Structures are given as C-alpha cells and as structure tokens.
C-alpha cells in the first residue's frame, strides 16, 4: 500500500473510531449520572493493559460559586492581567475573569486586549468585574509576533500600576490558573527567597517549559510572570522588537537559538536581565546563575495552569514535561526548571558541572 493510501486508510479508521466514541458518549449521558467520568475511567482501564498508568482530570468550564475559604493579608493589592485576544470558545476568557473574581479576594482583574474587540464582549467582561484595556495592535509584530505580547502586557501593567497594584501577575486570555490561593503563595515566595541584587526590588517568578529548558539558556515560559509592579515594568516597559521574522539554519543548537534570542521567551528574559545589569552569556552556567540569583521557577502543576489550545491540552504529561516518548540521553527533554529543580539549585544540591554544557549544544 502506498504512503498516500495508507494515510487515507488511517483517516477513515480514525473517523470510524471517533464516531463510535461519540455514540458511546451519547449513550452514557442517558444511563450515567457522570458520563464523562465513567467513559474516561473505563477507557483508562482498557488502556492500562499496555505500558502506562493513566489518570484523568475534569475541569469545570464555568465559574461556579467558590466554597474554599478566602484569605488575604489585605496589606497589598494584586493585579491579574489577562493579555491577548479574547478567547470566545466556551466563553473561556469571560469565565476565567469570573473565576478569579470569586477566588482571589480583592484582586484587580485586568483584560488587556485589542481595540478590534466587540463592544458587547467588553461590556460582558466589565460586568464580570474586569478592568478592560483596549489597545491598537502594533504595526509590526516583530520576530514571531512578540510585539503583540509586549504591547498588550505593557498596557495592562500600566493600568495595574494606575490602579495601585503592588504585585502583578501577567498571564494570558487563553489560559487559566486553577489553583486556589496561588497568588498569595507566589507573593509569599518572594519573601521566603529574598533577592541579593539591589537593582532588583524582589525576584521574578516564571514558569518552567517542557523542552528540556534546564539546558536551553534563558528559555523560561512567557505564559506567566509574577512580581512587584516595579519588576514587571522592567520586564515589559521597553521598546518593541525591531527584527523581522527569521529562521535558524539547519544544525542549530539550543545555544545557537539562545544566542539569537530566537524564542520570545528567551528575548524577554534576556531583556529583563539586561535591565538589571546582568551580563547574559549563552552558557548553562550563566543561565543557572541568573535563575539562582534573580528568579523563582514554578511549573504548570503547581499553579494548575490550563491551556485549552492544540491537541497537547489532552496530554498533561507532555505539557508539564513529565514524560516524552521521543526523549533521549542527549536531549533530556524531561529535565526542566520546575520548582523542585529550581529549589535544589537554590539550595545547592543541584550544582553546575562543565559537562552540562554539552546539552546546550544539542541540535534542535
């Protein structure tokens, strides 16, 4: 059978399987009080006959009444910025605003989006308790459209400062942080791990990524940043990226990508460190020193970050970097700066070794 015909055959089989699963789901809605849990549980039982243990997680789409206790020191204000285009599917951004307003006491929830958004959507967001900032999109997106994030984040941060926020969390309109009390947790981390450089007010909190970022210099996720208002300004209050989109030559390594600040994540982290006066050498050693001195690294699981985008949303083991079937001894994709690895670095049990530089020279 040709490769083309084989691909068509797979599509037909996948379509039949999807139709059967859909039929079973409809039947379960009739005979089960919790059809989603039943279907997932039975599927897990069958698939565990292979090489993997499986579990599942149900997340509510809508913000129901909050039954957890609310507590805060009431001495400081926290702003939560959702930046980017509003996600309308399942009213995701709107329901996220409602969720934060019901679970984070006294929080200033800011949606920083574009002036092309409909007036109906803006009014819905305001009615849910959000402060809405609309901005004209930049004329140039810069390399990989990083300017869209820079501009919308910066405008949201300015509004947060005007609103009297002491602490600011920058997240996205298409993501939700589901862990209750996580913003107090992050604020407390800043006091438990004081910074040492007088050029920095307090440390910056960022998320780990899932690409072996322990050995990809300065590659921290740009999904979430948390810090004092002054530090968040240092992260985003600068000009836009003047570069046009470019590609890396074949055979480029993690280090090469870091040198060119190819990824927006690297561009932003380097920009921030430069503002602090730190000299960013594109080495594992320099990168680790920067994280130990200036950052606190968390992970998706700690904050329960949900991202309903791409097929990866169904595979938390992949998005959290817990397991990669294509991992290798040379690539080490599961070695990421989650909170455990960062804390071990901070505490000294994880120590830099010159031999680790070889992982930065892995060809992507």
Short mmCIF file of N, CA, C and O in Angstrom, two decimals, residues 76-82 100 104 106-110 156-157 159-161 163-171 183 225-227 229 232:
data_model
loop_
_atom_site.label_atom_id
_atom_site.label_comp_id
_atom_site.label_asym_id
_atom_site.label_seq_id
_atom_site.Cartn_x
_atom_site.Cartn_y
_atom_site.Cartn_z
N UNK A 76 -1.70 44.51 50.72
CA UNK A 76 -1.17 44.78 49.38
C UNK A 76 -2.20 44.35 48.35
O UNK A 76 -3.01 43.47 48.58
N UNK A 77 -2.14 45.00 47.21
CA UNK A 77 -3.07 44.70 46.13
C UNK A 77 -2.37 43.90 45.04
O UNK A 77 -1.23 44.19 44.67
N UNK A 78 -3.08 42.90 44.52
CA UNK A 78 -2.56 42.08 43.44
C UNK A 78 -3.42 42.28 42.20
O UNK A 78 -4.65 42.23 42.27
N UNK A 79 -2.76 42.52 41.08
CA UNK A 79 -3.46 42.62 39.80
C UNK A 79 -3.15 41.38 38.96
O UNK A 79 -2.00 40.94 38.90
N UNK A 80 -4.18 40.83 38.35
CA UNK A 80 -4.04 39.69 37.44
C UNK A 80 -4.36 40.18 36.05
O UNK A 80 -5.48 40.61 35.78
N UNK A 81 -3.36 40.13 35.17
CA UNK A 81 -3.54 40.63 33.81
C UNK A 81 -3.73 39.45 32.85
O UNK A 81 -2.89 38.55 32.80
N UNK A 82 -4.82 39.49 32.11
CA UNK A 82 -5.05 38.53 31.03
C UNK A 82 -4.78 39.27 29.74
O UNK A 82 -5.55 40.17 29.37
N UNK A 100 -11.48 34.18 38.72
CA UNK A 100 -10.53 34.94 39.53
C UNK A 100 -11.25 35.88 40.50
O UNK A 100 -10.82 36.03 41.65
N UNK A 104 -10.05 35.04 44.24
CA UNK A 104 -8.91 35.86 44.68
C UNK A 104 -9.45 37.14 45.29
O UNK A 104 -9.90 38.05 44.59
N UNK A 106 -10.10 40.63 46.68
CA UNK A 106 -9.59 41.99 46.42
C UNK A 106 -8.70 42.09 45.19
O UNK A 106 -7.98 43.07 45.01
N UNK A 107 -8.71 41.10 44.31
CA UNK A 107 -7.84 41.14 43.14
C UNK A 107 -8.35 42.15 42.12
O UNK A 107 -9.56 42.33 41.95
N UNK A 108 -7.41 42.81 41.45
CA UNK A 108 -7.74 43.66 40.32
C UNK A 108 -7.53 42.81 39.06
O UNK A 108 -6.41 42.42 38.75
N UNK A 109 -8.60 42.46 38.39
CA UNK A 109 -8.51 41.61 37.20
C UNK A 109 -8.58 42.51 35.97
O UNK A 109 -9.56 43.24 35.78
N UNK A 110 -7.53 42.47 35.17
CA UNK A 110 -7.41 43.34 34.01
C UNK A 110 -7.34 42.49 32.74
O UNK A 110 -6.52 41.56 32.66
N UNK A 156 -1.41 46.60 30.01
CA UNK A 156 -2.07 46.05 31.19
C UNK A 156 -1.31 46.38 32.47
O UNK A 156 -1.92 46.68 33.50
N UNK A 157 0.01 46.33 32.40
CA UNK A 157 0.84 46.65 33.58
C UNK A 157 0.69 48.12 33.95
O UNK A 157 0.59 48.46 35.14
N UNK A 159 -1.91 49.96 33.48
CA UNK A 159 -3.23 50.10 34.13
C UNK A 159 -3.19 49.55 35.55
O UNK A 159 -3.80 50.13 36.47
N UNK A 160 -2.49 48.44 35.75
CA UNK A 160 -2.37 47.87 37.10
C UNK A 160 -1.67 48.84 38.04
O UNK A 160 -2.07 49.01 39.20
N UNK A 161 -0.63 49.50 37.55
CA UNK A 161 0.09 50.48 38.37
C UNK A 161 -0.82 51.66 38.70
O UNK A 161 -0.83 52.16 39.85
N UNK A 163 -3.92 51.55 39.03
CA UNK A 163 -4.94 51.06 39.96
C UNK A 163 -4.37 50.79 41.35
O UNK A 163 -5.10 50.34 42.23
N UNK A 164 -3.08 51.03 41.52
CA UNK A 164 -2.48 50.87 42.85
C UNK A 164 -2.00 49.48 43.18
O UNK A 164 -1.82 49.14 44.35
N UNK A 165 -1.77 48.66 42.16
CA UNK A 165 -1.33 47.28 42.42
C UNK A 165 0.11 47.27 42.93
O UNK A 165 0.98 47.96 42.41
N UNK A 166 0.34 46.46 43.96
CA UNK A 166 1.69 46.26 44.49
C UNK A 166 2.36 45.07 43.81
O UNK A 166 3.57 45.07 43.61
N UNK A 167 1.54 44.07 43.47
CA UNK A 167 2.04 42.86 42.80
C UNK A 167 1.21 42.64 41.54
O UNK A 167 0.01 42.90 41.51
N UNK A 168 1.88 42.12 40.52
CA UNK A 168 1.21 41.91 39.24
C UNK A 168 1.54 40.52 38.72
O UNK A 168 2.70 40.09 38.74
N UNK A 169 0.50 39.84 38.24
CA UNK A 169 0.68 38.56 37.57
C UNK A 169 0.25 38.74 36.12
O UNK A 169 -0.88 39.13 35.84
N UNK A 170 1.18 38.49 35.19
CA UNK A 170 0.87 38.55 33.77
C UNK A 170 0.60 37.14 33.28
O UNK A 170 1.43 36.26 33.34
N UNK A 171 -0.63 36.93 32.81
CA UNK A 171 -0.97 35.64 32.21
C UNK A 171 -1.67 35.91 30.89
O UNK A 171 -1.53 36.99 30.32
N UNK A 183 -1.95 32.96 44.22
CA UNK A 183 -1.36 34.30 44.14
C UNK A 183 -0.77 34.72 45.48
O UNK A 183 0.28 35.37 45.53
N UNK A 225 4.25 35.55 34.39
CA UNK A 225 5.27 36.22 35.20
C UNK A 225 4.56 36.82 36.41
O UNK A 225 3.45 37.36 36.29
N UNK A 226 5.20 36.75 37.56
CA UNK A 226 4.65 37.35 38.78
C UNK A 226 5.76 38.09 39.48
O UNK A 226 6.85 37.55 39.70
N UNK A 227 5.47 39.34 39.85
CA UNK A 227 6.47 40.11 40.58
C UNK A 227 5.87 41.41 41.10
O UNK A 227 4.67 41.68 40.93
N UNK A 229 5.26 45.46 41.11
CA UNK A 229 4.91 46.33 39.99
C UNK A 229 6.17 46.87 39.31
O UNK A 229 6.26 46.92 38.08
N UNK A 232 7.79 44.15 37.13
CA UNK A 232 7.02 43.85 35.92
C UNK A 232 7.21 44.95 34.87
O UNK A 232 7.22 44.68 33.67
#
